[in-house]
């Protein structure tokens, strides 16, 4: 891994752009140049878009890097055929998923990032904790990155116990919400804090089930919720953050100051942690560009468009500039008021894949319908 990327992921302040932007620019140039050399497919993409690394002179030139939609990575193999020590997949609901390998150096970099952000956002605790994960029990056959990140999230505090909503038995996962509910109720009468890890959607369904059964408990002091992954296929059931936080307090007695949300993607291995005002400030390891849905041109702050994520990390797939199927707004950091200076990303929802235009295969081509 280039020294510029190593230095970037060793940043002591994950929101100090002045100190770390030079490492970011140098690192993303190195990564882009490396893929041009080793991947014929990526060379073709750069040729179609008339891109060369020489066009990256300042941070303001990052928008020139060829955009690759996540759906394109799911349907096409443009890897550098560089094997890492860990291979993970996206959690797409269809048969097509992105398959990404990470080297030891990249894994160390991501661990440093997680530790630094955990320290800044107050996620570490020396107090033993009971964990309830509204997701998959770890299994060697499960390579979904969401299951691995959820498990790693249970190491911010020492674990007294770990329970999973989806347990692995006889070669398949089985949902057991009753076990989770029973465990939460029992923990409510104990002294050790609880941490619930999972999708906001699964958390909402669990709390609604408890509310309908008239099961109300008060989790011990210091309990927290660590939510990530968005609402995905349950977008139609999504409720405002404020409503979800109110439900958490009503059913579990956990205040919104102890609710943390995270944003990331398999194709963008950068962690975005919510601040005390529940906004996703952009850390130095990544950058965000909002693009016009029709032209893909960069938009000013405050306007709605497709979310384009950039990072220099990744040696097996060209993850330098990834187009998601999320609609979002990039806000000036000063609008938040939490004290973190970097801009923050507001995710509004997802668009249909037919609406995502990819310059990766030519300016006039549209991706066909498919599962994301």
Tab-separated table of C-alpha atoms in Angstrom:
chain	number	residue	atom	x	y	z
A	1	UNK	CA	0.000	0.000	0.000
A	2	UNK	CA	1.464	3.411	-0.968
A	3	UNK	CA	2.885	5.458	1.937
A	4	UNK	CA	0.456	8.319	1.220
A	5	UNK	CA	-2.526	6.018	1.868
A	6	UNK	CA	-0.901	4.581	4.996
A	7	UNK	CA	-0.375	8.108	6.326
A	8	UNK	CA	-3.964	9.042	5.493
A	9	UNK	CA	-5.381	6.116	7.468
A	10	UNK	CA	-3.084	6.925	10.384
A	11	UNK	CA	-4.643	10.372	10.748
A	12	UNK	CA	-4.979	11.356	14.414
A	13	UNK	CA	-7.863	13.712	13.619
A	14	UNK	CA	-10.275	12.058	11.157
A	15	UNK	CA	-11.759	15.441	10.235
A	16	UNK	CA	-8.557	17.469	9.684
A	17	UNK	CA	-8.692	18.028	5.928
A	18	UNK	CA	-5.911	20.625	5.819
A	19	UNK	CA	-3.369	18.131	7.085
A	20	UNK	CA	-4.664	15.061	5.249
A	21	UNK	CA	-5.964	16.236	1.863
A	22	UNK	CA	-2.440	16.123	0.356
A	23	UNK	CA	-2.195	12.438	1.348
A	24	UNK	CA	-5.661	11.806	-0.100
A	25	UNK	CA	-4.818	13.398	-3.460
A	26	UNK	CA	-1.475	11.664	-3.770
A	27	UNK	CA	-2.989	8.344	-2.713
A	28	UNK	CA	-5.901	8.438	-5.144
A	29	UNK	CA	-3.516	9.339	-7.974
A	30	UNK	CA	-1.358	6.341	-7.061
A	31	UNK	CA	-4.367	3.996	-6.960
A	32	UNK	CA	-5.769	5.264	-10.257
A	33	UNK	CA	-2.398	4.975	-11.968
A	34	UNK	CA	-1.947	1.429	-10.639
A	35	UNK	CA	-5.286	0.266	-12.062
A	36	UNK	CA	-4.564	1.837	-15.427
A	37	UNK	CA	-1.400	-0.248	-15.539
A	38	UNK	CA	-2.810	-3.614	-14.419
A	39	UNK	CA	-6.444	-3.641	-15.575
A	40	UNK	CA	-7.290	-3.589	-19.275
A	41	UNK	CA	-10.944	-2.999	-18.438
A	42	UNK	CA	-10.109	0.072	-16.379
A	43	UNK	CA	-7.773	1.339	-19.123
A	44	UNK	CA	-10.689	1.047	-21.554
A	45	UNK	CA	-12.936	3.015	-19.177
A	46	UNK	CA	-10.333	5.760	-18.886
A	47	UNK	CA	-9.984	5.793	-22.664
A	48	UNK	CA	-13.740	6.153	-23.191
A	49	UNK	CA	-13.889	9.029	-20.705
A	50	UNK	CA	-10.671	10.656	-21.983
A	51	UNK	CA	-9.130	10.540	-18.527
A	52	UNK	CA	-5.487	10.473	-17.462
A	53	UNK	CA	-3.881	10.806	-14.051
A	54	UNK	CA	-2.196	14.013	-15.212
A	55	UNK	CA	-5.596	15.708	-14.957
A	56	UNK	CA	-5.528	15.292	-11.161
A	57	UNK	CA	-3.648	18.387	-10.057
A	58	UNK	CA	-5.745	19.641	-7.133
A	59	UNK	CA	-8.558	18.330	-4.931
A	60	UNK	CA	-10.916	20.236	-7.213
A	61	UNK	CA	-10.039	17.808	-10.012
A	62	UNK	CA	-11.357	14.698	-8.253
A	63	UNK	CA	-14.653	14.876	-10.170
A	64	UNK	CA	-12.692	13.978	-13.339
A	65	UNK	CA	-11.953	10.423	-12.154
A	66	UNK	CA	-14.150	7.974	-14.118
A	67	UNK	CA	-17.321	7.127	-12.190
A	68	UNK	CA	-18.093	3.434	-11.770
A	69	UNK	CA	-21.603	2.567	-10.514
A	70	UNK	CA	-21.870	-0.141	-7.871
A	71	UNK	CA	-24.232	-2.028	-10.181
A	72	UNK	CA	-21.524	-2.111	-12.857
A	73	UNK	CA	-19.126	-3.743	-10.377
A	74	UNK	CA	-21.774	-6.337	-9.549
A	75	UNK	CA	-22.218	-7.276	-13.224
A	76	UNK	CA	-18.668	-6.965	-14.573
A	77	UNK	CA	-15.277	-8.258	-13.496
A	78	UNK	CA	-12.809	-5.387	-13.755
A	79	UNK	CA	-10.582	-6.494	-10.899
A	80	UNK	CA	-6.826	-6.266	-10.876
A	81	UNK	CA	-6.709	-9.998	-10.004
A	82	UNK	CA	-4.776	-9.130	-6.873
A	83	UNK	CA	-5.646	-11.562	-4.108
A	84	UNK	CA	-6.043	-10.258	-0.594
A	85	UNK	CA	-6.202	-12.148	2.686
A	86	UNK	CA	-9.912	-11.400	3.182
A	87	UNK	CA	-12.625	-11.466	0.517
A	88	UNK	CA	-16.056	-9.960	1.172
A	89	UNK	CA	-19.205	-9.356	-0.837
A	90	UNK	CA	-21.888	-6.722	-0.928
A	91	UNK	CA	-25.278	-7.715	0.476
A	92	UNK	CA	-27.327	-7.326	-2.685
A	93	UNK	CA	-30.755	-8.923	-2.671
A	94	UNK	CA	-30.238	-10.347	-6.164
A	95	UNK	CA	-27.733	-12.913	-7.407
A	96	UNK	CA	-25.236	-10.256	-8.484
A	97	UNK	CA	-22.881	-8.972	-5.780
A	98	UNK	CA	-19.596	-7.117	-5.709
A	99	UNK	CA	-16.675	-9.307	-4.654
A	100	UNK	CA	-13.836	-7.380	-3.056
A	101	UNK	CA	-10.504	-8.561	-1.645
A	102	UNK	CA	-8.419	-6.583	0.821
A	103	UNK	CA	-4.714	-6.937	1.551
A	104	UNK	CA	-3.271	-7.060	5.055
A	105	UNK	CA	-2.134	-3.440	4.761
A	106	UNK	CA	-5.632	-2.324	3.735
A	107	UNK	CA	-7.235	-4.231	6.617
A	108	UNK	CA	-4.820	-2.600	9.071
A	109	UNK	CA	-5.713	0.788	7.583
A	110	UNK	CA	-9.448	0.147	8.010
A	111	UNK	CA	-8.915	-1.018	11.585
A	112	UNK	CA	-6.977	2.169	12.348
A	113	UNK	CA	-9.833	4.185	10.848
A	114	UNK	CA	-12.426	2.355	12.953
A	115	UNK	CA	-10.404	2.827	16.134
A	116	UNK	CA	-9.823	6.530	15.485
A	117	UNK	CA	-13.479	7.214	14.696
A	118	UNK	CA	-14.594	5.111	17.657
A	119	UNK	CA	-12.386	7.185	19.935
A	120	UNK	CA	-13.595	10.520	18.535
A	121	UNK	CA	-17.277	9.533	18.741
A	122	UNK	CA	-17.092	7.995	22.210
A	123	UNK	CA	-17.810	4.398	21.218
A	124	UNK	CA	-15.165	2.780	23.389
A	125	UNK	CA	-16.002	1.643	26.906
A	126	UNK	CA	-14.144	-0.545	29.405
A	127	UNK	CA	-17.447	-1.729	30.920
A	128	UNK	CA	-18.490	-5.291	29.970
A	129	UNK	CA	-21.504	-5.201	27.665
A	130	UNK	CA	-24.221	-7.527	26.402
A	131	UNK	CA	-24.553	-7.420	22.602
A	132	UNK	CA	-27.685	-8.065	20.566
A	133	UNK	CA	-27.105	-8.060	16.816
A	134	UNK	CA	-30.138	-7.759	14.553
A	135	UNK	CA	-28.328	-9.536	11.778
A	136	UNK	CA	-26.286	-12.599	10.901
A	137	UNK	CA	-24.434	-14.816	13.325
A	138	UNK	CA	-20.810	-15.042	12.056
A	139	UNK	CA	-20.104	-18.062	9.897
A	140	UNK	CA	-17.167	-18.912	7.645
A	141	UNK	CA	-19.539	-19.365	4.692
A	142	UNK	CA	-21.011	-15.889	5.082
A	143	UNK	CA	-18.821	-13.371	3.261
A	144	UNK	CA	-21.273	-10.469	3.415
A	145	UNK	CA	-19.346	-7.439	4.586
A	146	UNK	CA	-22.298	-6.257	6.692
A	147	UNK	CA	-22.013	-9.374	8.895
A	148	UNK	CA	-18.297	-8.785	9.427
A	149	UNK	CA	-18.631	-5.083	10.235
A	150	UNK	CA	-21.475	-5.797	12.646
A	151	UNK	CA	-19.294	-8.315	14.462
A	152	UNK	CA	-16.347	-5.883	14.596
A	153	UNK	CA	-18.676	-3.253	16.068
A	154	UNK	CA	-19.092	-5.531	19.068
A	155	UNK	CA	-15.471	-4.950	20.057
A	156	UNK	CA	-15.790	-1.306	21.061
A	157	UNK	CA	-16.587	-2.618	24.546
A	158	UNK	CA	-15.761	-6.034	26.056
A	159	UNK	CA	-18.566	-8.482	25.379
A	160	UNK	CA	-20.221	-10.409	28.180
A	161	UNK	CA	-22.472	-12.141	25.666
A	162	UNK	CA	-23.448	-11.944	22.005
A	163	UNK	CA	-26.876	-12.884	20.660
A	164	UNK	CA	-27.976	-12.784	17.009
A	165	UNK	CA	-31.392	-12.449	15.423
A	166	UNK	CA	-30.285	-14.662	12.518
A	167	UNK	CA	-28.656	-17.830	13.826
A	168	UNK	CA	-26.894	-20.390	11.635
A	169	UNK	CA	-28.137	-23.951	11.927
A	170	UNK	CA	-28.142	-26.937	9.548
A	171	UNK	CA	-26.656	-24.895	6.706
A	172	UNK	CA	-29.086	-21.997	6.822
A	173	UNK	CA	-29.958	-18.859	8.759
A	174	UNK	CA	-33.086	-18.778	10.871
A	175	UNK	CA	-34.769	-15.730	12.358
A	176	UNK	CA	-35.404	-15.823	16.108
A	177	UNK	CA	-36.717	-12.468	17.302
A	178	UNK	CA	-38.289	-13.995	20.408
A	179	UNK	CA	-34.836	-14.897	21.677
A	180	UNK	CA	-33.697	-11.299	21.221
A	181	UNK	CA	-36.760	-9.891	22.969
A	182	UNK	CA	-36.368	-12.293	25.895
A	183	UNK	CA	-32.707	-11.348	26.180
A	184	UNK	CA	-33.470	-7.616	26.177
A	185	UNK	CA	-36.142	-7.981	28.846
A	186	UNK	CA	-33.796	-10.021	31.032
A	187	UNK	CA	-30.971	-7.503	30.501
A	188	UNK	CA	-33.307	-4.712	31.571
A	189	UNK	CA	-33.322	-6.166	35.077
A	190	UNK	CA	-29.532	-6.451	35.221
A	191	UNK	CA	-26.677	-4.016	35.751
A	192	UNK	CA	-24.561	-4.521	32.622
A	193	UNK	CA	-25.171	-2.160	29.687
A	194	UNK	CA	-26.568	-3.415	26.398
A	195	UNK	CA	-25.554	-2.585	22.834
A	196	UNK	CA	-27.950	-3.302	19.983
A	197	UNK	CA	-26.322	-3.540	16.549
A	198	UNK	CA	-28.265	-3.676	13.294
A	199	UNK	CA	-30.162	-2.061	10.466
A	200	UNK	CA	-32.500	0.823	11.373
A	201	UNK	CA	-35.282	-1.106	9.626
A	202	UNK	CA	-34.774	-4.275	11.690
A	203	UNK	CA	-34.567	-2.167	14.848
A	204	UNK	CA	-37.861	-0.508	13.974
A	205	UNK	CA	-39.588	-3.846	13.322
A	206	UNK	CA	-38.271	-5.264	16.603
A	207	UNK	CA	-39.412	-2.262	18.636
A	208	UNK	CA	-42.828	-2.214	16.977
A	209	UNK	CA	-43.244	-5.911	17.800
A	210	UNK	CA	-42.313	-5.248	21.421
A	211	UNK	CA	-44.673	-2.279	21.591
A	212	UNK	CA	-47.572	-4.306	20.160
A	213	UNK	CA	-46.939	-7.007	22.762
A	214	UNK	CA	-46.804	-4.315	25.425
A	215	UNK	CA	-43.215	-5.284	26.272
A	216	UNK	CA	-41.467	-2.226	27.684
A	217	UNK	CA	-38.089	-2.411	29.401
A	218	UNK	CA	-35.495	0.017	30.650
A	219	UNK	CA	-32.009	-1.002	29.617
A	220	UNK	CA	-29.197	-0.325	32.122
A	221	UNK	CA	-27.301	2.958	32.163
A	222	UNK	CA	-24.715	3.223	29.381
A	223	UNK	CA	-26.691	1.134	26.881
A	224	UNK	CA	-26.366	2.167	23.230
A	225	UNK	CA	-27.677	1.441	19.747
A	226	UNK	CA	-25.268	1.162	16.814
A	227	UNK	CA	-27.292	1.351	13.601
A	228	UNK	CA	-26.067	1.041	10.040
A	229	UNK	CA	-26.944	-0.136	6.560
A	230	UNK	CA	-29.967	2.052	5.885
A	231	UNK	CA	-33.446	0.735	5.108
A	232	UNK	CA	-32.589	-0.936	1.755
A	233	UNK	CA	-35.507	-3.129	0.569
A	234	UNK	CA	-37.689	-1.742	3.366
A	235	UNK	CA	-37.513	1.829	2.099
A	236	UNK	CA	-41.322	1.943	1.944
A	237	UNK	CA	-41.441	1.398	5.724
A	238	UNK	CA	-38.858	4.048	6.571
A	239	UNK	CA	-39.791	6.504	9.298
A	240	UNK	CA	-38.038	9.790	10.205
A	241	UNK	CA	-34.998	9.535	12.460
A	242	UNK	CA	-36.748	11.490	15.171
A	243	UNK	CA	-39.643	9.035	15.208
A	244	UNK	CA	-37.290	6.056	15.416
A	245	UNK	CA	-35.316	7.628	18.251
A	246	UNK	CA	-38.554	8.368	20.119
A	247	UNK	CA	-39.599	4.725	19.719
A	248	UNK	CA	-36.220	3.596	21.090
A	249	UNK	CA	-36.652	5.773	24.166
A	250	UNK	CA	-40.282	4.693	24.699
A	251	UNK	CA	-39.578	0.945	24.464
A	252	UNK	CA	-36.009	0.628	25.753
A	253	UNK	CA	-35.397	3.825	27.704
A	254	UNK	CA	-32.296	4.743	25.653
A	255	UNK	CA	-31.936	8.464	24.869
A	256	UNK	CA	-31.019	9.660	21.382
A	257	UNK	CA	-27.570	10.800	22.602
A	258	UNK	CA	-26.740	7.086	22.913
A	259	UNK	CA	-27.908	6.213	19.402
A	260	UNK	CA	-25.152	6.107	16.791
A	261	UNK	CA	-25.646	5.605	13.065
A	262	UNK	CA	-23.099	4.577	10.462
A	263	UNK	CA	-22.924	4.858	6.696
A	264	UNK	CA	-20.639	2.887	4.382
A	265	UNK	CA	-20.735	0.476	1.446
A	266	UNK	CA	-18.941	-2.689	0.408
A	267	UNK	CA	-17.637	-0.767	-2.606
A	268	UNK	CA	-16.599	2.203	-0.443
A	269	UNK	CA	-14.740	0.915	2.651
A	270	UNK	CA	-14.885	4.211	4.529
A	271	UNK	CA	-16.813	4.595	7.789
A	272	UNK	CA	-19.088	7.602	8.280
A	273	UNK	CA	-20.178	8.022	11.924
A	274	UNK	CA	-23.049	10.233	12.998
A	275	UNK	CA	-22.160	13.246	15.134
A	276	UNK	CA	-24.058	14.361	18.252
A	277	UNK	CA	-26.610	15.984	15.934
A	278	UNK	CA	-26.899	12.715	13.978
A	279	UNK	CA	-25.263	13.966	10.771
A	280	UNK	CA	-22.709	12.067	8.663
A	281	UNK	CA	-19.658	14.307	8.440
A	282	UNK	CA	-17.210	13.238	5.736
A	283	UNK	CA	-13.958	11.903	7.268
A	284	UNK	CA	-10.585	12.464	5.633
A	285	UNK	CA	-10.493	8.889	4.284
A	286	UNK	CA	-13.232	9.632	1.745
A	287	UNK	CA	-14.807	12.411	-0.290
A	288	UNK	CA	-18.364	12.945	-1.506
A	289	UNK	CA	-19.535	14.538	-4.745
A	290	UNK	CA	-23.230	15.050	-5.463
A	291	UNK	CA	-23.997	14.713	-9.176
A	292	UNK	CA	-26.898	15.735	-11.360
A	293	UNK	CA	-29.113	12.709	-12.088
A	294	UNK	CA	-29.315	13.505	-15.811
A	295	UNK	CA	-25.907	14.976	-16.668
A	296	UNK	CA	-23.695	13.554	-13.894
A	297	UNK	CA	-22.157	16.996	-13.524
A	298	UNK	CA	-21.093	17.938	-9.960
A	299	UNK	CA	-23.675	19.980	-8.078
A	300	UNK	CA	-23.133	22.731	-5.485
A	301	UNK	CA	-23.701	22.064	-1.803
A	302	UNK	CA	-27.328	22.003	-0.787
A	303	UNK	CA	-28.669	20.440	-4.002
A	304	UNK	CA	-30.121	16.952	-4.418
A	305	UNK	CA	-28.380	14.437	-6.657
A	306	UNK	CA	-26.720	11.041	-6.919
A	307	UNK	CA	-24.119	10.267	-4.263
A	308	UNK	CA	-20.614	9.745	-5.684
A	309	UNK	CA	-18.107	8.354	-3.149
A	310	UNK	CA	-14.321	8.579	-3.501
A	311	UNK	CA	-11.415	6.979	-1.645
A	312	UNK	CA	-7.857	5.903	-2.496
A	313	UNK	CA	-8.260	2.602	-0.586
A	314	UNK	CA	-8.606	-0.612	-2.581
A	315	UNK	CA	-6.143	-2.530	-4.732
A	316	UNK	CA	-8.318	-5.349	-6.117
A	317	UNK	CA	-11.180	-3.249	-7.542
A	318	UNK	CA	-11.069	0.380	-8.757
A	319	UNK	CA	-12.981	1.939	-5.850
A	320	UNK	CA	-11.554	5.435	-6.396
A	321	UNK	CA	-14.849	6.942	-7.608
A	322	UNK	CA	-18.018	4.917	-7.010
A	323	UNK	CA	-21.550	5.962	-7.967
A	324	UNK	CA	-24.179	4.715	-5.555
A	325	UNK	CA	-27.915	4.459	-6.172
A	326	UNK	CA	-28.525	6.852	-3.281
A	327	UNK	CA	-29.925	10.345	-3.568
A	328	UNK	CA	-28.364	12.805	-1.181
A	329	UNK	CA	-27.365	16.338	-0.295
A	330	UNK	CA	-23.932	17.568	0.759
A	331	UNK	CA	-24.207	20.285	3.402
A	332	UNK	CA	-21.576	22.748	4.584
A	333	UNK	CA	-20.140	21.589	7.895
A	334	UNK	CA	-20.957	24.879	9.588
A	335	UNK	CA	-24.686	24.196	9.154
A	336	UNK	CA	-24.534	21.326	11.663
A	337	UNK	CA	-23.302	23.125	14.748
A	338	UNK	CA	-21.696	20.066	16.354
A	339	UNK	CA	-18.175	21.419	15.988
A	340	UNK	CA	-16.915	19.002	13.326
A	341	UNK	CA	-15.718	21.203	10.440
A	342	UNK	CA	-16.102	18.909	7.419
A	343	UNK	CA	-19.174	18.818	5.153
A	344	UNK	CA	-21.875	16.332	6.032
A	345	UNK	CA	-23.890	13.989	3.853
A	346	UNK	CA	-27.657	13.646	4.075
A	347	UNK	CA	-29.031	10.462	2.509
A	348	UNK	CA	-32.552	10.938	1.140
A	349	UNK	CA	-33.295	7.530	-0.352
A	350	UNK	CA	-32.580	5.278	-3.293
A	351	UNK	CA	-33.345	5.587	-6.982
A	352	UNK	CA	-34.170	2.866	-9.488
A	353	UNK	CA	-31.144	1.506	-11.313
A	354	UNK	CA	-32.629	2.565	-14.658
A	355	UNK	CA	-32.093	6.152	-13.518
A	356	UNK	CA	-28.355	5.725	-13.012
A	357	UNK	CA	-26.389	6.714	-16.081
A	358	UNK	CA	-22.843	5.382	-16.257
A	359	UNK	CA	-20.020	7.078	-18.093
A	360	UNK	CA	-17.988	3.938	-17.413
A	361	UNK	CA	-19.275	2.303	-20.595
A	362	UNK	CA	-20.031	5.369	-22.673
A	363	UNK	CA	-22.001	8.548	-22.145
A	364	UNK	CA	-25.110	7.252	-23.913
A	365	UNK	CA	-25.456	3.912	-22.136
A	366	UNK	CA	-27.887	3.185	-19.328
A	367	UNK	CA	-27.787	0.252	-17.005
A	368	UNK	CA	-30.619	-2.193	-17.452
A	369	UNK	CA	-32.983	-3.095	-14.635
A	370	UNK	CA	-31.620	-5.410	-11.986
A	371	UNK	CA	-31.215	-6.000	-8.293
A	372	UNK	CA	-28.737	-3.753	-6.549
